[in-house]
Amino acid sequence: MKTKLSLLFSILVVASMLLTACGAPAAPATEAPAAPAATEAPAAPAATEAPAATEVPAVAAPIEVTFWHAYGTGSAEELALAKVLANAAVDMPQYKINVLQIPFADIYNKYRTDVAAGGGPDMFVAPNDSLGDDARAGLIADITELTKGKFDGVNQLGVDGMSLDGKVYGIPESLKAVTMWYNTSLLPVAPKTTDELMAAMEAGTPISINYGCYHMFGFYSAFGGNIFDPSWKVIADQGTGVTDTFTFLNKAYQLQKTNGWAMTDSDGLAPFNEGKLAAIFNGNWAMADYKKALGDKLAVAPLPAGAGGPAKPMLGVDGYYINPNSANQAAAIDVALYLSNAKSQAIMMTEAGHVPVRTDVELTDPLIKGLVDAFNVGATIRPQVPELGKYWSNFCGPDAIYEKGVEPAQFVKDAVAGANK
């Protein structure tokens, strides 16, 4: 019996220990009286919510378009272009036009060098002198698709002058060709034929003919001569037209040399403006300077016709070209279209003597009307064929005739032989 009681006591002790280990509550201590509940402070009134600030939309930075030109410093062309660019800055704030002037003698080489190296401007303006060569070399962008439907109001002559093989490579701005500018106080009536021109020079009328290849090109047709046949083979020795041209020009050259009359447009600029020359053969790029100097005494006429028909000078087209490297071609085209719109061309016409390519520009200046008439007499669009290089490289050394005494017929024969090698 004693054994059983001891065992029961042991079991009870173990059970008590287990309950204590499992968290059984100990005997309660005497409970202190509860503190009275604190009075709840009234909630602070909600702060008035500030109105949301008005969101200002971000203004996009203007797209920068780099533009090169070769208009002479202080010339009427440069001053007129400055007005056009000032208008563009107001009318086209989405673009920032960065302008750089490059001397004309350098602009083509600099442009080609920079483009070939992956750089260059977004656009530049220049005559179509080298459009064909530059297009074939990939130095100017084909903008046919980018300009589709954007030439409304533009004379087709201008579009053709900016095109090659059905593709457009430039945005036309103006037309130019060599004409005869004269001072009506010294030469009241312009000679209409080469015979009349020679008679005036022999009589002592101071006239300056320019003997550069471009300037004298129109005289070939006046004497019935052709440098090329329709397939662009050089045929200047067929017939006597080209030889007769050089015979006539040599006679005029000797008169100018003897009398001290200028023989280039640059040498003749000051004497003509000063009233010392009665007439000068030059392009309409010089019109504004002539007009400023001579005022109402300035007049213009076509190159004199000859026994072979009207003179046909090369008709050049000035225009804006787009760099194939440009990342902003669409922007550059927008800028070029603005610089050649009716408003801009009116400024270049009245202040720089440019003949507009647009048909919606009112021709208010009688000199501009005279130029248009002169061009319509027979000016021919400057060829963009590679064969034109044969003319420049073989017929542009007529000093052999004028200064060294080579007979015109021999000069032409040698030039044709060199061109057709």
Short mmCIF file of C-alpha atoms in Angstrom, two decimals:
data_model
loop_
_atom_site.label_atom_id
_atom_site.label_comp_id
_atom_site.label_asym_id
_atom_site.label_seq_id
_atom_site.Cartn_x
_atom_site.Cartn_y
_atom_site.Cartn_z
CA MET A 1 0.00 0.00 0.00
CA LYS A 2 2.81 2.34 0.87
CA THR A 3 4.42 1.61 -2.43
CA LYS A 4 1.27 2.54 -4.30
CA LEU A 5 0.96 5.90 -2.48
CA SER A 6 4.56 6.79 -3.21
CA LEU A 7 4.03 6.02 -6.87
CA LEU A 8 0.90 8.20 -6.98
CA PHE A 9 2.76 11.08 -5.32
CA SER A 10 5.55 10.83 -7.83
CA ILE A 11 3.07 10.93 -10.71
CA LEU A 12 1.41 14.03 -9.26
CA VAL A 13 4.77 15.82 -8.90
CA VAL A 14 5.72 15.07 -12.48
CA ALA A 15 2.32 16.24 -13.73
CA SER A 16 2.66 19.48 -11.80
CA MET A 17 6.08 20.12 -13.32
CA LEU A 18 4.77 19.47 -16.81
CA LEU A 19 1.89 21.92 -16.36
CA THR A 20 4.25 24.63 -15.11
CA ALA A 21 6.55 24.09 -18.12
CA CYS A 22 3.57 24.37 -20.48
CA GLY A 23 2.71 27.89 -19.21
CA ALA A 24 0.13 27.19 -16.64
CA PRO A 25 -0.63 30.46 -14.76
CA ALA A 26 0.93 31.08 -11.46
CA ALA A 27 -1.17 32.21 -8.54
CA PRO A 28 -2.52 35.70 -9.30
CA ALA A 29 -0.93 38.69 -7.57
CA THR A 30 -3.10 41.29 -5.89
CA GLU A 31 -4.46 43.42 -8.86
CA ALA A 32 -3.83 47.18 -8.66
CA PRO A 33 -6.82 49.41 -9.35
CA ALA A 34 -7.03 50.43 -13.03
CA ALA A 35 -6.00 54.01 -13.90
CA PRO A 36 -8.81 56.12 -15.22
CA ALA A 37 -8.93 56.30 -19.05
CA ALA A 38 -7.34 59.46 -20.49
CA THR A 39 -9.71 61.91 -22.15
CA GLU A 40 -9.30 61.41 -25.94
CA ALA A 41 -8.05 64.59 -27.63
CA PRO A 42 -10.25 65.75 -30.49
CA ALA A 43 -8.87 64.87 -33.90
CA ALA A 44 -7.03 67.73 -35.65
CA PRO A 45 -8.97 69.08 -38.58
CA ALA A 46 -7.74 67.74 -41.93
CA ALA A 47 -5.36 70.08 -43.70
CA THR A 48 -6.78 71.82 -46.75
CA GLU A 49 -5.35 70.04 -49.85
CA ALA A 50 -3.29 72.36 -52.10
CA PRO A 51 -4.53 72.51 -55.72
CA ALA A 52 -2.45 70.51 -58.21
CA ALA A 53 0.04 72.60 -60.20
CA THR A 54 -0.85 73.17 -63.87
CA GLU A 55 1.42 70.96 -66.02
CA VAL A 56 3.40 72.96 -68.64
CA PRO A 57 3.90 70.95 -71.83
CA ALA A 58 7.53 70.50 -72.84
CA VAL A 59 8.59 72.59 -75.84
CA ALA A 60 10.49 70.57 -78.42
CA ALA A 61 13.88 71.95 -79.33
CA PRO A 62 14.04 73.19 -82.94
CA ILE A 63 15.59 70.88 -85.50
CA GLU A 64 18.92 72.25 -86.67
CA VAL A 65 19.54 72.45 -90.40
CA THR A 66 23.01 73.36 -91.64
CA PHE A 67 22.98 75.41 -94.85
CA TRP A 68 25.87 76.50 -97.08
CA HIS A 69 25.81 79.19 -99.77
CA ALA A 70 28.42 80.91 -101.94
CA TYR A 71 26.95 84.40 -102.36
CA GLY A 72 29.68 87.04 -102.14
CA THR A 73 30.20 88.93 -98.91
CA GLY A 74 28.15 92.12 -98.97
CA SER A 75 26.72 91.31 -102.40
CA ALA A 76 23.09 91.95 -103.27
CA GLU A 77 22.53 88.18 -103.29
CA GLU A 78 23.86 87.73 -99.76
CA LEU A 79 21.84 90.68 -98.43
CA ALA A 80 18.65 89.44 -100.08
CA LEU A 81 19.23 85.92 -98.74
CA ALA A 82 19.64 87.38 -95.23
CA LYS A 83 16.12 88.85 -95.51
CA VAL A 84 14.72 85.53 -96.67
CA LEU A 85 16.41 83.72 -93.78
CA ALA A 86 15.08 86.30 -91.30
CA ASN A 87 11.56 85.56 -92.58
CA ALA A 88 12.20 81.83 -92.25
CA ALA A 89 13.23 82.27 -88.61
CA VAL A 90 9.82 83.82 -87.89
CA ASP A 91 7.67 81.61 -90.09
CA MET A 92 9.42 78.31 -89.30
CA PRO A 93 10.36 78.35 -85.59
CA GLN A 94 10.53 74.56 -85.60
CA TYR A 95 13.84 74.83 -87.45
CA LYS A 96 17.12 76.51 -86.59
CA ILE A 97 19.03 77.27 -89.79
CA ASN A 98 22.78 77.41 -89.28
CA VAL A 99 24.24 79.34 -92.22
CA LEU A 100 27.82 79.20 -93.50
CA GLN A 101 29.17 81.17 -96.46
CA ILE A 102 31.76 79.36 -98.60
CA PRO A 103 33.58 81.15 -101.44
CA PHE A 104 32.20 80.01 -104.79
CA ALA A 105 35.64 78.81 -105.91
CA ASP A 106 35.73 76.43 -102.93
CA ILE A 107 32.17 75.33 -102.27
CA TYR A 108 32.04 72.34 -104.61
CA ASN A 109 35.37 70.87 -103.52
CA LYS A 110 34.68 71.43 -99.83
CA TYR A 111 31.22 69.92 -100.11
CA ARG A 112 32.45 66.86 -101.98
CA THR A 113 35.36 66.30 -99.62
CA ASP A 114 33.18 66.59 -96.53
CA VAL A 115 30.41 64.38 -97.92
CA ALA A 116 32.89 61.71 -99.01
CA ALA A 117 34.19 61.68 -95.41
CA GLY A 118 30.66 61.17 -94.06
CA GLY A 119 30.00 64.81 -93.11
CA GLY A 120 28.97 68.01 -94.85
CA PRO A 121 25.97 70.34 -94.42
CA ASP A 122 22.36 69.23 -94.56
CA MET A 123 21.89 71.35 -97.70
CA PHE A 124 23.56 73.89 -99.96
CA VAL A 125 22.53 76.16 -102.80
CA ALA A 126 24.45 76.38 -106.08
CA PRO A 127 24.01 76.37 -109.86
CA ASN A 128 23.41 73.06 -111.58
CA ASP A 129 26.96 73.20 -112.97
CA SER A 130 27.85 69.77 -111.57
CA LEU A 131 24.49 68.19 -110.85
CA GLY A 132 25.08 65.28 -113.23
CA ASP A 133 28.55 64.44 -111.95
CA ASP A 134 27.55 64.76 -108.29
CA ALA A 135 24.40 62.69 -108.76
CA ARG A 136 26.32 59.91 -110.49
CA ALA A 137 28.90 59.98 -107.69
CA GLY A 138 26.22 59.73 -105.00
CA LEU A 139 27.18 63.09 -103.49
CA ILE A 140 23.68 64.61 -103.63
CA ALA A 141 20.51 62.87 -102.52
CA ASP A 142 17.80 61.59 -104.83
CA ILE A 143 14.79 63.50 -103.46
CA THR A 144 12.22 62.37 -106.02
CA GLU A 145 9.88 60.77 -103.47
CA LEU A 146 10.39 63.41 -100.78
CA THR A 147 9.39 66.20 -103.17
CA LYS A 148 6.54 64.46 -104.97
CA GLY A 149 3.60 66.85 -105.37
CA LYS A 150 5.55 69.79 -103.94
CA PHE A 151 6.45 71.63 -107.15
CA ASP A 152 3.07 73.21 -107.91
CA GLY A 153 3.66 76.61 -109.47
CA VAL A 154 7.23 75.79 -110.51
CA ASN A 155 8.23 76.19 -114.16
CA GLN A 156 9.00 72.78 -115.66
CA LEU A 157 12.22 74.30 -117.00
CA GLY A 158 13.41 74.61 -113.41
CA VAL A 159 12.43 71.06 -112.48
CA ASP A 160 14.18 69.70 -115.58
CA GLY A 161 17.29 71.65 -114.66
CA MET A 162 17.35 69.92 -111.27
CA SER A 163 16.75 66.44 -112.67
CA LEU A 164 18.74 63.62 -114.21
CA ASP A 165 17.35 60.48 -115.86
CA GLY A 166 13.88 61.18 -114.49
CA LYS A 167 15.00 61.64 -110.88
CA VAL A 168 14.98 64.91 -108.94
CA TYR A 169 18.22 65.95 -107.23
CA GLY A 170 17.49 69.53 -106.26
CA ILE A 171 14.80 72.07 -105.48
CA PRO A 172 14.86 74.80 -108.17
CA GLU A 173 15.22 78.42 -107.11
CA SER A 174 16.09 80.59 -110.13
CA LEU A 175 17.18 80.67 -113.77
CA LYS A 176 20.32 82.25 -115.18
CA ALA A 177 22.12 82.65 -118.47
CA VAL A 178 24.55 85.03 -120.15
CA THR A 179 22.96 88.09 -121.75
CA MET A 180 24.11 91.49 -122.93
CA TRP A 181 23.87 94.26 -120.32
CA TYR A 182 24.23 97.79 -121.64
CA ASN A 183 24.28 101.40 -120.52
CA THR A 184 21.69 103.30 -122.53
CA SER A 185 23.56 106.59 -122.08
CA LEU A 186 26.49 105.12 -124.02
CA LEU A 187 24.67 102.62 -126.21
CA PRO A 188 21.05 103.67 -126.75
CA VAL A 189 20.13 100.58 -128.76
CA ALA A 190 21.65 97.14 -128.22
CA PRO A 191 23.13 95.45 -131.32
CA LYS A 192 20.84 92.67 -132.44
CA THR A 193 23.36 90.82 -134.63
CA THR A 194 27.01 89.88 -134.43
CA ASP A 195 27.67 92.16 -137.41
CA GLU A 196 26.14 95.11 -135.56
CA LEU A 197 28.13 94.21 -132.45
CA MET A 198 31.41 94.12 -134.38
CA ALA A 199 30.60 97.40 -136.14
CA ALA A 200 29.99 99.09 -132.79
CA MET A 201 33.28 97.79 -131.37
CA GLU A 202 35.22 98.83 -134.47
CA ALA A 203 33.69 102.28 -134.17
CA GLY A 204 35.19 102.55 -130.67
CA THR A 205 32.22 101.65 -128.49
CA PRO A 206 33.74 100.14 -125.31
CA ILE A 207 32.22 96.65 -125.01
CA SER A 208 33.42 93.78 -122.85
CA ILE A 209 32.88 90.22 -124.07
CA ASN A 210 33.82 87.49 -121.60
CA TYR A 211 35.89 84.70 -123.19
CA GLY A 212 35.26 81.98 -120.64
CA CYS A 213 33.92 78.69 -121.99
CA TYR A 214 30.56 79.15 -120.29
CA HIS A 215 30.14 82.76 -121.37
CA MET A 216 30.98 82.21 -125.03
CA PHE A 217 28.95 79.00 -125.47
CA GLY A 218 25.94 80.80 -126.93
CA PHE A 219 27.90 82.20 -129.87
CA TYR A 220 28.42 78.77 -131.48
CA SER A 221 24.80 78.46 -132.53
CA ALA A 222 24.78 82.08 -133.75
CA PHE A 223 27.31 81.02 -136.39
CA GLY A 224 25.59 77.71 -137.09
CA GLY A 225 28.08 75.60 -135.14
CA ASN A 226 27.56 72.66 -132.81
CA ILE A 227 29.97 71.15 -130.33
CA PHE A 228 27.98 67.88 -130.02
CA ASP A 229 25.69 65.77 -132.14
CA PRO A 230 22.51 64.27 -130.56
CA SER A 231 24.50 61.28 -129.27
CA TRP A 232 27.01 63.64 -127.57
CA LYS A 233 29.86 62.93 -129.93
CA VAL A 234 32.02 66.02 -130.46
CA ILE A 235 31.50 67.27 -134.04
CA ALA A 236 32.79 70.85 -133.82
CA ASP A 237 34.92 70.33 -136.94
CA GLN A 238 31.88 69.52 -139.10
CA GLY A 239 31.04 72.66 -141.03
CA THR A 240 32.62 76.01 -140.27
CA GLY A 241 30.30 77.27 -137.55
CA VAL A 242 32.59 76.69 -134.56
CA THR A 243 35.63 77.93 -136.48
CA ASP A 244 33.72 81.06 -137.55
CA THR A 245 32.79 81.62 -133.91
CA PHE A 246 36.44 81.64 -132.83
CA THR A 247 37.35 83.87 -135.77
CA PHE A 248 34.73 86.41 -134.69
CA LEU A 249 35.72 86.20 -131.01
CA ASN A 250 39.41 86.59 -131.83
CA LYS A 251 38.69 89.79 -133.73
CA ALA A 252 36.67 91.13 -130.80
CA TYR A 253 39.40 90.05 -128.34
CA GLN A 254 42.06 91.99 -130.21
CA LEU A 255 39.88 95.12 -130.20
CA GLN A 256 39.35 94.80 -126.45
CA LYS A 257 43.04 94.18 -125.84
CA THR A 258 44.10 97.15 -127.95
CA ASN A 259 41.61 99.50 -126.31
CA GLY A 260 42.03 98.20 -122.75
CA TRP A 261 38.43 97.04 -122.45
CA ALA A 262 37.91 94.32 -119.85
CA MET A 263 37.75 90.69 -120.97
CA THR A 264 36.19 89.02 -117.92
CA ASP A 265 33.05 89.76 -115.96
CA SER A 266 35.01 90.39 -112.78
CA ASP A 267 37.45 92.79 -114.47
CA GLY A 268 34.57 94.52 -116.19
CA LEU A 269 32.42 95.01 -113.09
CA ALA A 270 33.98 98.27 -111.90
CA PRO A 271 34.37 99.89 -115.35
CA PHE A 272 30.79 99.04 -116.28
CA ASN A 273 29.42 100.28 -112.98
CA GLU A 274 31.49 103.46 -113.34
CA GLY A 275 30.05 104.17 -116.80
CA LYS A 276 33.30 103.44 -118.65
CA LEU A 277 31.94 100.44 -120.57
CA ALA A 278 28.93 100.64 -122.81
CA ALA A 279 28.10 96.95 -122.58
CA ILE A 280 29.18 93.77 -120.83
CA PHE A 281 28.33 90.11 -121.40
CA ASN A 282 27.48 88.42 -118.13
CA GLY A 283 24.88 86.43 -116.24
CA ASN A 284 22.00 87.89 -114.29
CA TRP A 285 23.72 87.10 -111.00
CA ALA A 286 25.36 90.52 -111.42
CA MET A 287 22.15 92.41 -112.18
CA ALA A 288 21.59 93.86 -108.72
CA ASP A 289 25.09 95.36 -108.63
CA TYR A 290 24.69 96.80 -112.12
CA LYS A 291 21.28 98.21 -111.27
CA LYS A 292 22.53 99.81 -108.07
CA ALA A 293 25.27 101.58 -110.02
CA LEU A 294 23.41 102.56 -113.20
CA GLY A 295 19.77 102.78 -112.16
CA ASP A 296 17.43 103.52 -115.06
CA LYS A 297 20.32 103.59 -117.54
CA LEU A 298 20.70 99.80 -117.25
CA ALA A 299 19.11 97.62 -119.93
CA VAL A 300 19.40 94.01 -121.01
CA ALA A 301 19.18 92.21 -124.35
CA PRO A 302 19.73 88.70 -125.72
CA LEU A 303 23.12 87.75 -127.09
CA PRO A 304 23.29 88.97 -130.70
CA ALA A 305 22.13 86.53 -133.33
CA GLY A 306 24.41 85.56 -136.20
CA ALA A 307 24.20 84.23 -139.71
CA GLY A 308 23.43 80.79 -138.30
CA GLY A 309 20.51 81.88 -136.14
CA PRO A 310 19.93 82.99 -132.54
CA ALA A 311 22.60 82.65 -129.90
CA LYS A 312 21.80 79.87 -127.40
CA PRO A 313 23.62 80.35 -124.11
CA MET A 314 23.51 77.62 -121.50
CA LEU A 315 20.54 78.07 -119.22
CA GLY A 316 21.59 77.35 -115.68
CA VAL A 317 19.27 76.57 -112.81
CA ASP A 318 20.21 77.42 -109.24
CA GLY A 319 18.75 75.14 -106.62
CA TYR A 320 19.02 73.57 -103.20
CA TYR A 321 20.75 70.20 -102.88
CA ILE A 322 20.35 67.75 -100.01
CA ASN A 323 23.26 65.83 -98.48
CA PRO A 324 22.79 62.02 -98.62
CA ASN A 325 24.53 61.86 -95.21
CA SER A 326 21.99 64.18 -93.58
CA ALA A 327 19.86 62.79 -90.76
CA ASN A 328 17.44 65.69 -91.32
CA GLN A 329 16.62 65.36 -95.00
CA ALA A 330 12.88 66.00 -94.57
CA ALA A 331 13.60 69.11 -92.49
CA ALA A 332 16.16 70.35 -95.01
CA ILE A 333 13.64 69.92 -97.83
CA ASP A 334 11.04 71.90 -95.83
CA VAL A 335 13.57 74.69 -95.41
CA ALA A 336 14.56 74.60 -99.09
CA LEU A 337 10.93 74.75 -100.19
CA TYR A 338 10.42 77.81 -97.98
CA LEU A 339 13.56 79.52 -99.30
CA SER A 340 12.26 78.98 -102.84
CA ASN A 341 8.58 79.78 -102.32
CA ALA A 342 6.87 82.71 -104.06
CA LYS A 343 7.47 85.10 -101.17
CA SER A 344 11.18 84.29 -101.03
CA GLN A 345 11.68 84.34 -104.79
CA ALA A 346 10.05 87.76 -104.99
CA ILE A 347 12.70 89.09 -102.59
CA MET A 348 15.56 87.42 -104.49
CA MET A 349 14.11 88.80 -107.74
CA THR A 350 13.67 92.42 -106.70
CA GLU A 351 16.82 92.70 -104.60
CA ALA A 352 19.28 90.27 -106.19
CA GLY A 353 18.19 90.00 -109.83
CA HIS A 354 17.24 86.33 -109.67
CA VAL A 355 14.87 85.18 -112.38
CA PRO A 356 12.19 83.16 -110.57
CA VAL A 357 11.47 79.60 -111.58
CA ARG A 358 7.97 80.00 -110.18
CA THR A 359 5.15 81.05 -112.46
CA ASP A 360 3.20 82.64 -109.58
CA VAL A 361 5.73 85.43 -108.97
CA GLU A 362 4.69 88.71 -110.56
CA LEU A 363 7.42 90.08 -112.82
CA THR A 364 7.32 93.77 -111.93
CA ASP A 365 10.86 94.67 -113.00
CA PRO A 366 11.34 95.38 -116.73
CA LEU A 367 14.86 93.96 -116.48
CA ILE A 368 13.49 90.64 -115.22
CA LYS A 369 10.97 90.65 -118.04
CA GLY A 370 13.83 91.34 -120.44
CA LEU A 371 15.77 88.39 -119.06
CA VAL A 372 12.80 86.07 -119.45
CA ASP A 373 12.40 87.23 -123.04
CA ALA A 374 16.11 86.69 -123.65
CA PHE A 375 15.98 83.18 -122.23
CA ASN A 376 12.97 82.37 -124.40
CA VAL A 377 14.88 83.41 -127.53
CA GLY A 378 16.93 80.26 -127.43
CA ALA A 379 18.70 79.48 -124.17
CA THR A 380 19.27 75.76 -123.78
CA ILE A 381 19.23 73.86 -120.50
CA ARG A 382 22.73 73.05 -119.38
CA PRO A 383 23.46 69.41 -120.32
CA GLN A 384 24.09 67.06 -117.39
CA VAL A 385 25.84 64.39 -119.44
CA PRO A 386 29.40 63.32 -118.61
CA GLU A 387 30.39 64.09 -122.20
CA LEU A 388 30.11 67.80 -121.40
CA GLY A 389 33.49 67.40 -119.72
CA LYS A 390 35.00 66.94 -123.18
CA TYR A 391 33.98 70.48 -124.00
CA TRP A 392 35.46 72.00 -120.84
CA SER A 393 38.73 70.11 -121.15
CA ASN A 394 39.36 70.70 -124.86
CA PHE A 395 37.75 74.00 -125.88
CA CYS A 396 38.55 76.14 -122.85
CA GLY A 397 42.02 77.19 -123.86
CA PRO A 398 41.32 79.68 -126.62
CA ASP A 399 44.29 81.78 -125.49
CA ALA A 400 46.12 79.62 -128.00
CA ILE A 401 44.18 81.58 -130.61
CA TYR A 402 44.00 84.97 -128.93
CA GLU A 403 47.52 85.19 -127.54
CA LYS A 404 49.61 82.63 -129.42
CA GLY A 405 48.24 83.09 -132.90
CA VAL A 406 47.00 79.55 -133.56
CA GLU A 407 44.57 79.56 -136.48
CA PRO A 408 40.95 78.96 -135.35
CA ALA A 409 40.51 76.05 -137.78
CA GLN A 410 43.60 74.30 -136.38
CA PHE A 411 42.50 74.94 -132.80
CA VAL A 412 39.09 73.38 -133.49
CA LYS A 413 40.66 70.39 -135.26
CA ASP A 414 42.99 69.73 -132.33
CA ALA A 415 40.20 70.17 -129.80
CA VAL A 416 37.95 67.67 -131.59
CA ALA A 417 40.77 65.15 -131.85
CA GLY A 418 41.44 65.47 -128.12
CA ALA A 419 37.78 65.13 -127.22
CA ASN A 420 37.20 62.02 -129.33
CA LYS A 421 40.24 60.01 -128.26
#
